[in-house]
PDB file of C-alpha atoms and ligand atoms in Angstrom:
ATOM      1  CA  UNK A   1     190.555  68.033 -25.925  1.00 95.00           C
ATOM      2  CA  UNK A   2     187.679  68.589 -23.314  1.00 97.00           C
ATOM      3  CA  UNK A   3     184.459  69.763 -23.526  1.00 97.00           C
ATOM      4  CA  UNK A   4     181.159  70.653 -22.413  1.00 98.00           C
ATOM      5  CA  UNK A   5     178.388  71.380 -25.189  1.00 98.00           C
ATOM      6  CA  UNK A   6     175.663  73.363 -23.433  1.00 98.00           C
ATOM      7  CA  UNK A   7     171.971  74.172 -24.823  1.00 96.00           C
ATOM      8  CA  UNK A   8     168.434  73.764 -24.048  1.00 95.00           C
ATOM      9  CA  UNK A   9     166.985  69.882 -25.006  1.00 92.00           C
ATOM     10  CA  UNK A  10     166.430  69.847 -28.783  1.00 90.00           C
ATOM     11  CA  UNK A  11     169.403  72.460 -29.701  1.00 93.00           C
ATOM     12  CA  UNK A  12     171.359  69.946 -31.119  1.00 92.00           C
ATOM     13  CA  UNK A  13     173.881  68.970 -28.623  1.00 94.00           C
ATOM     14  CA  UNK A  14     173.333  64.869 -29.718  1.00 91.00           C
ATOM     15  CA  UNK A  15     173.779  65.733 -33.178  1.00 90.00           C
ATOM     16  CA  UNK A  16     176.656  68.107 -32.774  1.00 95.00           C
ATOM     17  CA  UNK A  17     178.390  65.734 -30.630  1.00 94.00           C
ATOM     18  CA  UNK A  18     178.383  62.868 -32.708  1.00 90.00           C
ATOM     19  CA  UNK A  19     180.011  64.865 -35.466  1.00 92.00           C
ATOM     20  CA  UNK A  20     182.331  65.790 -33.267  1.00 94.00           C
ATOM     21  CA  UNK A  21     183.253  62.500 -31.439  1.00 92.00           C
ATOM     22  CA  UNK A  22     183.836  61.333 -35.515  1.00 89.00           C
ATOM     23  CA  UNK A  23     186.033  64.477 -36.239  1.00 88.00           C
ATOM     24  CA  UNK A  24     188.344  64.808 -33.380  1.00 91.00           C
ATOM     25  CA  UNK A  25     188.663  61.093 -32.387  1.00 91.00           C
ATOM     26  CA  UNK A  26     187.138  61.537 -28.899  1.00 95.00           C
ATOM     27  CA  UNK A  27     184.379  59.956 -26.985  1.00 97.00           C
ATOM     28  CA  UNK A  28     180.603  61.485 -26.731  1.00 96.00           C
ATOM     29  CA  UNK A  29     179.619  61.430 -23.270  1.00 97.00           C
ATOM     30  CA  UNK A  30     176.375  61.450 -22.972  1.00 96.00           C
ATOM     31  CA  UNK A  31     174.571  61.482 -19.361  1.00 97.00           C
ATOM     32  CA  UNK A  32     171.551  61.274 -20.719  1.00 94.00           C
ATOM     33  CA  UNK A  33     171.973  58.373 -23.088  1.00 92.00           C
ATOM     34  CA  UNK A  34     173.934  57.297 -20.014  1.00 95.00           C
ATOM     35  CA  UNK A  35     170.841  57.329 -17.979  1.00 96.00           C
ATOM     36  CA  UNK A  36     168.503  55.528 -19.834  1.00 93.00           C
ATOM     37  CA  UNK A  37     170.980  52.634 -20.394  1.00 93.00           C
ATOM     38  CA  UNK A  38     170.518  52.188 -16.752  1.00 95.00           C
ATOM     39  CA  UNK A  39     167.105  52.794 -16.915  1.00 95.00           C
ATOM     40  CA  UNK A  40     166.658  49.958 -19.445  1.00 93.00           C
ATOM     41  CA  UNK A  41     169.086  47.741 -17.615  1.00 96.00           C
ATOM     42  CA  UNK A  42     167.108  48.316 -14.552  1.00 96.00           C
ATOM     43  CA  UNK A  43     170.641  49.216 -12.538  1.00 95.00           C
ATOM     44  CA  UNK A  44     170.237  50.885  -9.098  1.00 93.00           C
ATOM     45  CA  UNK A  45     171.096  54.072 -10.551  1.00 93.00           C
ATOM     46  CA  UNK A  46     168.121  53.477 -13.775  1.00 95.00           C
ATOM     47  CA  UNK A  47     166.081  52.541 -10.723  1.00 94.00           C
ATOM     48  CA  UNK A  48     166.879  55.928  -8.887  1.00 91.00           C
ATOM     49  CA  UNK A  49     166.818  57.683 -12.097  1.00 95.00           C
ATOM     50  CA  UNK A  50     163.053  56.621 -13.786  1.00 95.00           C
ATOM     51  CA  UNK A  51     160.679  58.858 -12.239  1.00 94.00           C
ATOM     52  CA  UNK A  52     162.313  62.067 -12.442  1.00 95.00           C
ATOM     53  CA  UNK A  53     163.220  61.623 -16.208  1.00 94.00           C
ATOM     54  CA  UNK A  54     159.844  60.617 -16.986  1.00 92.00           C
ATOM     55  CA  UNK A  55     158.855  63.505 -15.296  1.00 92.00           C
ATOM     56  CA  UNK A  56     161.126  65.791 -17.609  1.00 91.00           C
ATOM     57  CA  UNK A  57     162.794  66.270 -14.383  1.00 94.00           C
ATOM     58  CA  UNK A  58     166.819  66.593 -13.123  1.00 96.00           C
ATOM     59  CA  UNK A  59     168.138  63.320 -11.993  1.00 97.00           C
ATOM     60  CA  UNK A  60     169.826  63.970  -8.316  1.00 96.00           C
ATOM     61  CA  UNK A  61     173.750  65.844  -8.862  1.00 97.00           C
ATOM     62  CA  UNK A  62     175.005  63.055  -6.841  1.00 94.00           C
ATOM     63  CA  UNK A  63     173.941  60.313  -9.404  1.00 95.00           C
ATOM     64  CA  UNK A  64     175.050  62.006 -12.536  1.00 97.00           C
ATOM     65  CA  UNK A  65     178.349  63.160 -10.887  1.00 96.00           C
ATOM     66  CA  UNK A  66     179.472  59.448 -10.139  1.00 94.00           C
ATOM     67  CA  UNK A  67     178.184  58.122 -13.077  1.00 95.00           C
ATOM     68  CA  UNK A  68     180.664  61.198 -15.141  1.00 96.00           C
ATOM     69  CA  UNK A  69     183.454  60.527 -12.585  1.00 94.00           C
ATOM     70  CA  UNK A  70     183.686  56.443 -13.380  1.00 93.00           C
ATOM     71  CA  UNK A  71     182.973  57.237 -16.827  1.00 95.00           C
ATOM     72  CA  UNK A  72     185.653  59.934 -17.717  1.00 95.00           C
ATOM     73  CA  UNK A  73     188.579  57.370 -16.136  1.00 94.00           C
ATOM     74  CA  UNK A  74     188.048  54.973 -18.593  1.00 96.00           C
ATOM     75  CA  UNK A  75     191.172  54.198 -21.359  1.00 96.00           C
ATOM     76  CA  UNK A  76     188.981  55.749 -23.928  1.00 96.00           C
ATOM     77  CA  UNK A  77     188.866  58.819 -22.336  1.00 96.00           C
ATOM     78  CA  UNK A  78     192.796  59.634 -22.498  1.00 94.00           C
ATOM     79  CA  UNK A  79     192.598  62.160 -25.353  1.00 93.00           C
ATOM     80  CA  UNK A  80     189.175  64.067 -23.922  1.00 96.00           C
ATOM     81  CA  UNK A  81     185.757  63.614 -24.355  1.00 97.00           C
ATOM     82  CA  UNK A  82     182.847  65.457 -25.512  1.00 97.00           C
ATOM     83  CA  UNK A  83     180.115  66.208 -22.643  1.00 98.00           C
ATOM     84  CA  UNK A  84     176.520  65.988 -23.767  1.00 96.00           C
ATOM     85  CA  UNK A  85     173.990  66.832 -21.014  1.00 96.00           C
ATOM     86  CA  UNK A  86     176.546  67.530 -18.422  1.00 98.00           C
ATOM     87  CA  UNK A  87     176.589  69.262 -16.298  1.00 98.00           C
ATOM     88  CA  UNK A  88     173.144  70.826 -16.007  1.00 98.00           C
ATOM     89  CA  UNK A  89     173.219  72.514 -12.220  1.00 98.00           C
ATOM     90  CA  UNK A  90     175.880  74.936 -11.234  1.00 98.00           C
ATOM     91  CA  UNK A  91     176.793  72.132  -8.149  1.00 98.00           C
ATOM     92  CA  UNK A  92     177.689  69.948 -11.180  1.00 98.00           C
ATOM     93  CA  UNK A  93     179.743  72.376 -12.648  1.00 98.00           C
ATOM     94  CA  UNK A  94     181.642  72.983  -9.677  1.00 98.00           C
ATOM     95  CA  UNK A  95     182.086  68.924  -9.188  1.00 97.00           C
ATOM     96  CA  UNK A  96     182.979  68.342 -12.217  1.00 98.00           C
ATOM     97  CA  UNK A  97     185.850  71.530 -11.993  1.00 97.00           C
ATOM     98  CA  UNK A  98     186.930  69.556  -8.804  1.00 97.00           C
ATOM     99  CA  UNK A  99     187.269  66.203 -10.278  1.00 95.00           C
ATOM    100  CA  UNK A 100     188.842  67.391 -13.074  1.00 96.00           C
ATOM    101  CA  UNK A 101     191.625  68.747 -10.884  1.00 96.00           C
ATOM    102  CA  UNK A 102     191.786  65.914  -8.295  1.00 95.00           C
ATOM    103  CA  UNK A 103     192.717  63.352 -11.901  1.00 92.00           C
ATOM    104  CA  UNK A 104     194.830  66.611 -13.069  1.00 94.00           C
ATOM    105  CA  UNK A 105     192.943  67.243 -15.993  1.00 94.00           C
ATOM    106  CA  UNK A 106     191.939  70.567 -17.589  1.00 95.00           C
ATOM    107  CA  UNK A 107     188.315  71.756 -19.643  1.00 97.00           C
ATOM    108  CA  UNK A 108     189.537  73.317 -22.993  1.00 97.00           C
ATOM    109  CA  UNK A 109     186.246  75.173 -23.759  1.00 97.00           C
ATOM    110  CA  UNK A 110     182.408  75.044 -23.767  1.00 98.00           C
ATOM    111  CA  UNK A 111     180.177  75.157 -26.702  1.00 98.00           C
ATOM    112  CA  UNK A 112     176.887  76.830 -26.404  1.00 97.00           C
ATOM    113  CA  UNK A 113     174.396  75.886 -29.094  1.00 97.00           C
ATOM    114  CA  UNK A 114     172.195  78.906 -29.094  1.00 96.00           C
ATOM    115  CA  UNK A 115     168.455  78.300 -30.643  1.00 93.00           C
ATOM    116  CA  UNK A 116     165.245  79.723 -30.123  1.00 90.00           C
ATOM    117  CA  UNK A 117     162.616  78.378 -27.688  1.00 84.00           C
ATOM    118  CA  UNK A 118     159.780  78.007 -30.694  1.00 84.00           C
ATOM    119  CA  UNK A 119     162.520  75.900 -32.467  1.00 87.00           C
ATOM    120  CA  UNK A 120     162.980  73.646 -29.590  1.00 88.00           C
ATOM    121  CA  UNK A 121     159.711  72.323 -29.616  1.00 86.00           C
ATOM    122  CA  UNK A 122     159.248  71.885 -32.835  1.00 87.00           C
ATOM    123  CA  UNK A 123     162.383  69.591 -33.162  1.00 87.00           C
ATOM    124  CA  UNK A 124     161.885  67.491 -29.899  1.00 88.00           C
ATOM    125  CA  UNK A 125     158.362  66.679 -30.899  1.00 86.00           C
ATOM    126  CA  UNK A 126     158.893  65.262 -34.323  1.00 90.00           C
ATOM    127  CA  UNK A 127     162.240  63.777 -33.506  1.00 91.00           C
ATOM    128  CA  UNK A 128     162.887  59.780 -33.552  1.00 94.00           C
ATOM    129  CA  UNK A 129     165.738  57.393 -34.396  1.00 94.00           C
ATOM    130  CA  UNK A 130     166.412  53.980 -35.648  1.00 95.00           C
ATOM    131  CA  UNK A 131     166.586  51.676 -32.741  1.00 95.00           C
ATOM    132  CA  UNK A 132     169.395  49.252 -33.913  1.00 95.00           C
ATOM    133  CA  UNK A 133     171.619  52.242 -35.023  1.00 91.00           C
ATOM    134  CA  UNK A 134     170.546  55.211 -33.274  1.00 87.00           C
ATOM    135  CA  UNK A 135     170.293  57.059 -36.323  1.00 89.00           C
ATOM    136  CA  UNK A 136     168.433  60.308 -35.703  1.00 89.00           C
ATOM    137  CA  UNK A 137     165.301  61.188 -37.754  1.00 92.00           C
ATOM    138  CA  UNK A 138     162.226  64.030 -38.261  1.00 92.00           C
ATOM    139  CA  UNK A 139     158.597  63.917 -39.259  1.00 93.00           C
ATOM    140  CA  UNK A 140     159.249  66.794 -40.915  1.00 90.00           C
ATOM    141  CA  UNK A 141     162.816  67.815 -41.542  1.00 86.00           C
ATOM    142  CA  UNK A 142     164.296  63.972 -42.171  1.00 90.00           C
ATOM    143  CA  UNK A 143     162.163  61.168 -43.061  1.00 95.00           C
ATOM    144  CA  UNK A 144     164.004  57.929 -43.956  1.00 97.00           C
ATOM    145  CA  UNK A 145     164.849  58.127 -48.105  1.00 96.00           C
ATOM    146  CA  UNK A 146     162.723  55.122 -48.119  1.00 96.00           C
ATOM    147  CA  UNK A 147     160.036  55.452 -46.007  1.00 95.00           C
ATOM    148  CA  UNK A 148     160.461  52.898 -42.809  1.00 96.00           C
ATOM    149  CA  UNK A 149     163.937  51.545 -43.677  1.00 97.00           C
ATOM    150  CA  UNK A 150     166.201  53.051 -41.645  1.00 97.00           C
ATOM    151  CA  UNK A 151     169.416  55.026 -44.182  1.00 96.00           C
ATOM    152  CA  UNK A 152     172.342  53.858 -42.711  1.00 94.00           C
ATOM    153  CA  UNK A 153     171.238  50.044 -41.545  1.00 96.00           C
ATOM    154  CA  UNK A 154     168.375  48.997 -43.141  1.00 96.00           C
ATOM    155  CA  UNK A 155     166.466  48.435 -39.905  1.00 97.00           C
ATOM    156  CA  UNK A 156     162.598  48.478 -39.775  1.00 97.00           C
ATOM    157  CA  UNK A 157     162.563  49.281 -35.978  1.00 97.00           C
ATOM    158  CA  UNK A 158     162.494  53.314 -34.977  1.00 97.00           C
ATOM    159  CA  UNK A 159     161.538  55.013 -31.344  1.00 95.00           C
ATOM    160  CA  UNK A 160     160.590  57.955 -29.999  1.00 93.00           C
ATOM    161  CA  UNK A 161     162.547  58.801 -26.627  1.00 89.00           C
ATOM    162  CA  UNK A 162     159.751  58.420 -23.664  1.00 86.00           C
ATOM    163  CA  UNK A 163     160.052  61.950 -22.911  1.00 88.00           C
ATOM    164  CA  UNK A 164     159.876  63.472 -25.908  1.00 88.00           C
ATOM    165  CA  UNK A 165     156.040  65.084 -25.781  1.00 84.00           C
ATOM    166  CA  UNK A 166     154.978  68.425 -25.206  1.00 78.00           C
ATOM    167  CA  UNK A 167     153.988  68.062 -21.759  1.00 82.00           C
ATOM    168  CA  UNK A 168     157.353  66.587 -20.534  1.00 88.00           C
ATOM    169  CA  UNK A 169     159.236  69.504 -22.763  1.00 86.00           C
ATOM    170  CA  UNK A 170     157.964  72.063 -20.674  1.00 88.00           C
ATOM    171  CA  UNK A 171     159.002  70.686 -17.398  1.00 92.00           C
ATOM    172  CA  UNK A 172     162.502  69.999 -19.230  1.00 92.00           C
ATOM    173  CA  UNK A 173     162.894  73.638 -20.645  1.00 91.00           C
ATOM    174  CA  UNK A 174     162.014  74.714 -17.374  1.00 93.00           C
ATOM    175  CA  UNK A 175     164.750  72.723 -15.689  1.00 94.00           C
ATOM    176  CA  UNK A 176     166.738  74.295 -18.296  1.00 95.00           C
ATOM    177  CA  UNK A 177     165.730  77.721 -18.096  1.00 95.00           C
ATOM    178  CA  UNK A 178     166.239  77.394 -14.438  1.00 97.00           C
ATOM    179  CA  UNK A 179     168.691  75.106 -13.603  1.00 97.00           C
ATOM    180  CA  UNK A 180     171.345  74.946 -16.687  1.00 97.00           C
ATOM    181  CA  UNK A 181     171.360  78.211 -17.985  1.00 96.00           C
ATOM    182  CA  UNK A 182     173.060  80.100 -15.341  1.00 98.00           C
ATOM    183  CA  UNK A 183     175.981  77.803 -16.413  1.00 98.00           C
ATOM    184  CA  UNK A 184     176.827  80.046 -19.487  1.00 98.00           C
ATOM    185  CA  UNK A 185     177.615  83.176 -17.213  1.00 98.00           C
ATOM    186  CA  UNK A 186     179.760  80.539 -14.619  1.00 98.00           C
ATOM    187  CA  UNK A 187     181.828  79.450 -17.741  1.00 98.00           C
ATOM    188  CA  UNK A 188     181.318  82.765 -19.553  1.00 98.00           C
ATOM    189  CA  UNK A 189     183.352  84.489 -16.275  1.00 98.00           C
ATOM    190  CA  UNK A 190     186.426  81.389 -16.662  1.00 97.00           C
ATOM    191  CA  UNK A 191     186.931  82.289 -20.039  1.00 97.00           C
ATOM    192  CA  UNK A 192     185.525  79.162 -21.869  1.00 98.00           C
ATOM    193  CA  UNK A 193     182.550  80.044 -22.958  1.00 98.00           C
ATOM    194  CA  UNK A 194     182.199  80.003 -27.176  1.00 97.00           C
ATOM    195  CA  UNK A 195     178.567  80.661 -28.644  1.00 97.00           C
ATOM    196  CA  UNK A 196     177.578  79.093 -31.759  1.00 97.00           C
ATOM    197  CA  UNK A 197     174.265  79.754 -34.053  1.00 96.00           C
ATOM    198  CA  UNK A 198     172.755  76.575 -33.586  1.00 94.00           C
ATOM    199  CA  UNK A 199     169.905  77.838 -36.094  1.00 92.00           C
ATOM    200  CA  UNK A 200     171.146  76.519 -39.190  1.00 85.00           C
ATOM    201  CA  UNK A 201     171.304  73.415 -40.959  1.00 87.00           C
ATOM    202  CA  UNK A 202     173.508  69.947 -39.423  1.00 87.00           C
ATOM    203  CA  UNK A 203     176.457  70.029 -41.634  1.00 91.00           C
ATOM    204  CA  UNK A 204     176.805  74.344 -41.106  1.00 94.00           C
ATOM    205  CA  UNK A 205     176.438  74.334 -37.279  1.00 95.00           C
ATOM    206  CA  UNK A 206     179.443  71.106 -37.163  1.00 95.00           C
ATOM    207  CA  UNK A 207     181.373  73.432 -39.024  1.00 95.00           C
ATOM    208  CA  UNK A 208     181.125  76.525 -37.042  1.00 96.00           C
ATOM    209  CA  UNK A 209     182.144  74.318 -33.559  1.00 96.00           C
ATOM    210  CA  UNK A 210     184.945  72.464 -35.309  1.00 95.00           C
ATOM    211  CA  UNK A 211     186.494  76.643 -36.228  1.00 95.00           C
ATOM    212  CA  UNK A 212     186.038  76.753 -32.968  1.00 95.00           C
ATOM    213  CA  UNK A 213     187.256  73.519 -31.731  1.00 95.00           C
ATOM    214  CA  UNK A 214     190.733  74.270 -34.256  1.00 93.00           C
ATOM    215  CA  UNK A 215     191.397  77.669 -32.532  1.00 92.00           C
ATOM    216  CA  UNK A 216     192.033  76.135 -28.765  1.00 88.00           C
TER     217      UNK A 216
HETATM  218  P1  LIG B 301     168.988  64.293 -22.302  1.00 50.94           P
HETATM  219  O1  LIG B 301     169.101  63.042 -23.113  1.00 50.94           O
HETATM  220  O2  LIG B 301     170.308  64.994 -22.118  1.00 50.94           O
HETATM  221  O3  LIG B 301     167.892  65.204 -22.779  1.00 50.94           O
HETATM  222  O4  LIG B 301     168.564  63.820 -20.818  1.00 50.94           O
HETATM  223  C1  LIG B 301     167.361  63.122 -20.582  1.00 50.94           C
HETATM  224  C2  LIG B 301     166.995  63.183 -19.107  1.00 50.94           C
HETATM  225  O5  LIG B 301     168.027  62.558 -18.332  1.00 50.94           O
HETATM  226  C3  LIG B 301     166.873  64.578 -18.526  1.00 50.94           C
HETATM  227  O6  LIG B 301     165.588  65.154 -18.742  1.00 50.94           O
HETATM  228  C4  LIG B 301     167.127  64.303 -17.039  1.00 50.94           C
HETATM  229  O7  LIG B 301     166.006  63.706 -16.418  1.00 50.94           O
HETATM  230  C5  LIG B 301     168.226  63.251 -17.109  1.00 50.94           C
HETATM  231  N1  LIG B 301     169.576  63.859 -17.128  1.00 50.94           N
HETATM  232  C6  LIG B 301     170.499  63.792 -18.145  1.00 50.94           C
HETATM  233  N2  LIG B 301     171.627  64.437 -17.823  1.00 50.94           N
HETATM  234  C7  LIG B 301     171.418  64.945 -16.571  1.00 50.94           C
HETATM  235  C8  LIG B 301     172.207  65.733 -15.692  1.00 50.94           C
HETATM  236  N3  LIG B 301     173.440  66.146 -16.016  1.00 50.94           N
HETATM  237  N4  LIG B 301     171.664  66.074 -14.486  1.00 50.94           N
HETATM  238  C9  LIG B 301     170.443  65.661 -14.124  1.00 50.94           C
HETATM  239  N5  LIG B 301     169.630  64.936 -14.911  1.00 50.94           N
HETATM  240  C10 LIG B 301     170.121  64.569 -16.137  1.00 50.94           C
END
């Protein structure tokens, strides 16, 4: 199975994604996560990368494209994978509808996590996660059970994501507003499009996408 889970930053898609990837066996792909691996590494393409996404800015099409195109030909990949973050610009869309055809491969259906713009913000700016285990937490809707020990590995060590602060969220739910969200009509009009309330609580939302997921 392939495919896309589209929604503004902070609607969940991480989240959602990881259930997913542990339900259906397939790999989360996650350019963003993706990105700042490079970044970190200090790669040619983190290099390229840095100042736009500290800027809440798209990194170039061209970057993100070859970084999905190497990616999705990897073993692990055979079954489908779950796009996170991808594509975010209607050329995107259209490259990755062209690659998927050159390799012979077909998109089953794309998620839309649909939240409101107050909720956003809220979630990106209390959001951090354990930085051995990536564990995702919230000031206010999930503190560790023991405060600073980390649930799942018993780390001590948590960060916040760079660009997760209010000024940086606007520029990104701009780029959303302007670049990503014309990609619901483009896969609306193919027939792929699925919405799901992504309003609710964790467990709710995974179920509504795997009905989803079970119907293609
Ligand atoms: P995310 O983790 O998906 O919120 O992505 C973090 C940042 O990485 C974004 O704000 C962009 O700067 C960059 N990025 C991730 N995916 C893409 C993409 N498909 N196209 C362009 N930039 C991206």
């Amino acid at each position: 199975m392939r495919l896309i889970l589209l929604g503004p930053p902070g609607s969940g898609k991480g989240t959602q994604a990881n259930l997913i990837e542990d339900n259906n066996s397939i790999p989360q792909l996650s350019t963003g996560s993706m990105l700042r691996d490079a970044v970190e590494a200090q790669t040619e393409t983190g290099i390229k990368a840095k100042s736009a996404m500290d800027a809440g800015k798209l990194v170039s099409d061209y970057v993100v494209i070859a970084i999905v195109s190497e990616r999705i030909d990897k073993p692990d990949c055979a079954n489908g994978f779950i796009l996170d973050g991808f594509p975010r610009t209607l050329p995107q869309a259209d490259a990755l509808g062209a690659m998927l055809d050159e390799k012979e491969l077909k998109l089953d259906c794309v998620v839309e996590l649909q939240v409101d713009d107050d909720a956003l913000v809220e979630r990106i700016s209390g959001r951090f996660t354990c930085s051995e285990c990536g564990e995702g937490y919230h000031d206010k809707y999930k503190l560790p059970a023991v405060s600073g020990k980390c649930d799942r590995c018993d780390s001590k060590e948590f960060m916040r994501r760079a660009d997760d602060n209010a000024k940086t969220l606007h520029t990104r739910l701009q780029a959303y507003y302007k670049e990503t969200a014309p990609l619901v009509g483009y896969y609306y009009a193919k027939g792929l499009l699925r919405g799901v309330n992504g309003m609710g609580d964790m467990d709710g939302i995974a179920e509504e996408i795997q009905t989803v997921l079970d119907k293609i």
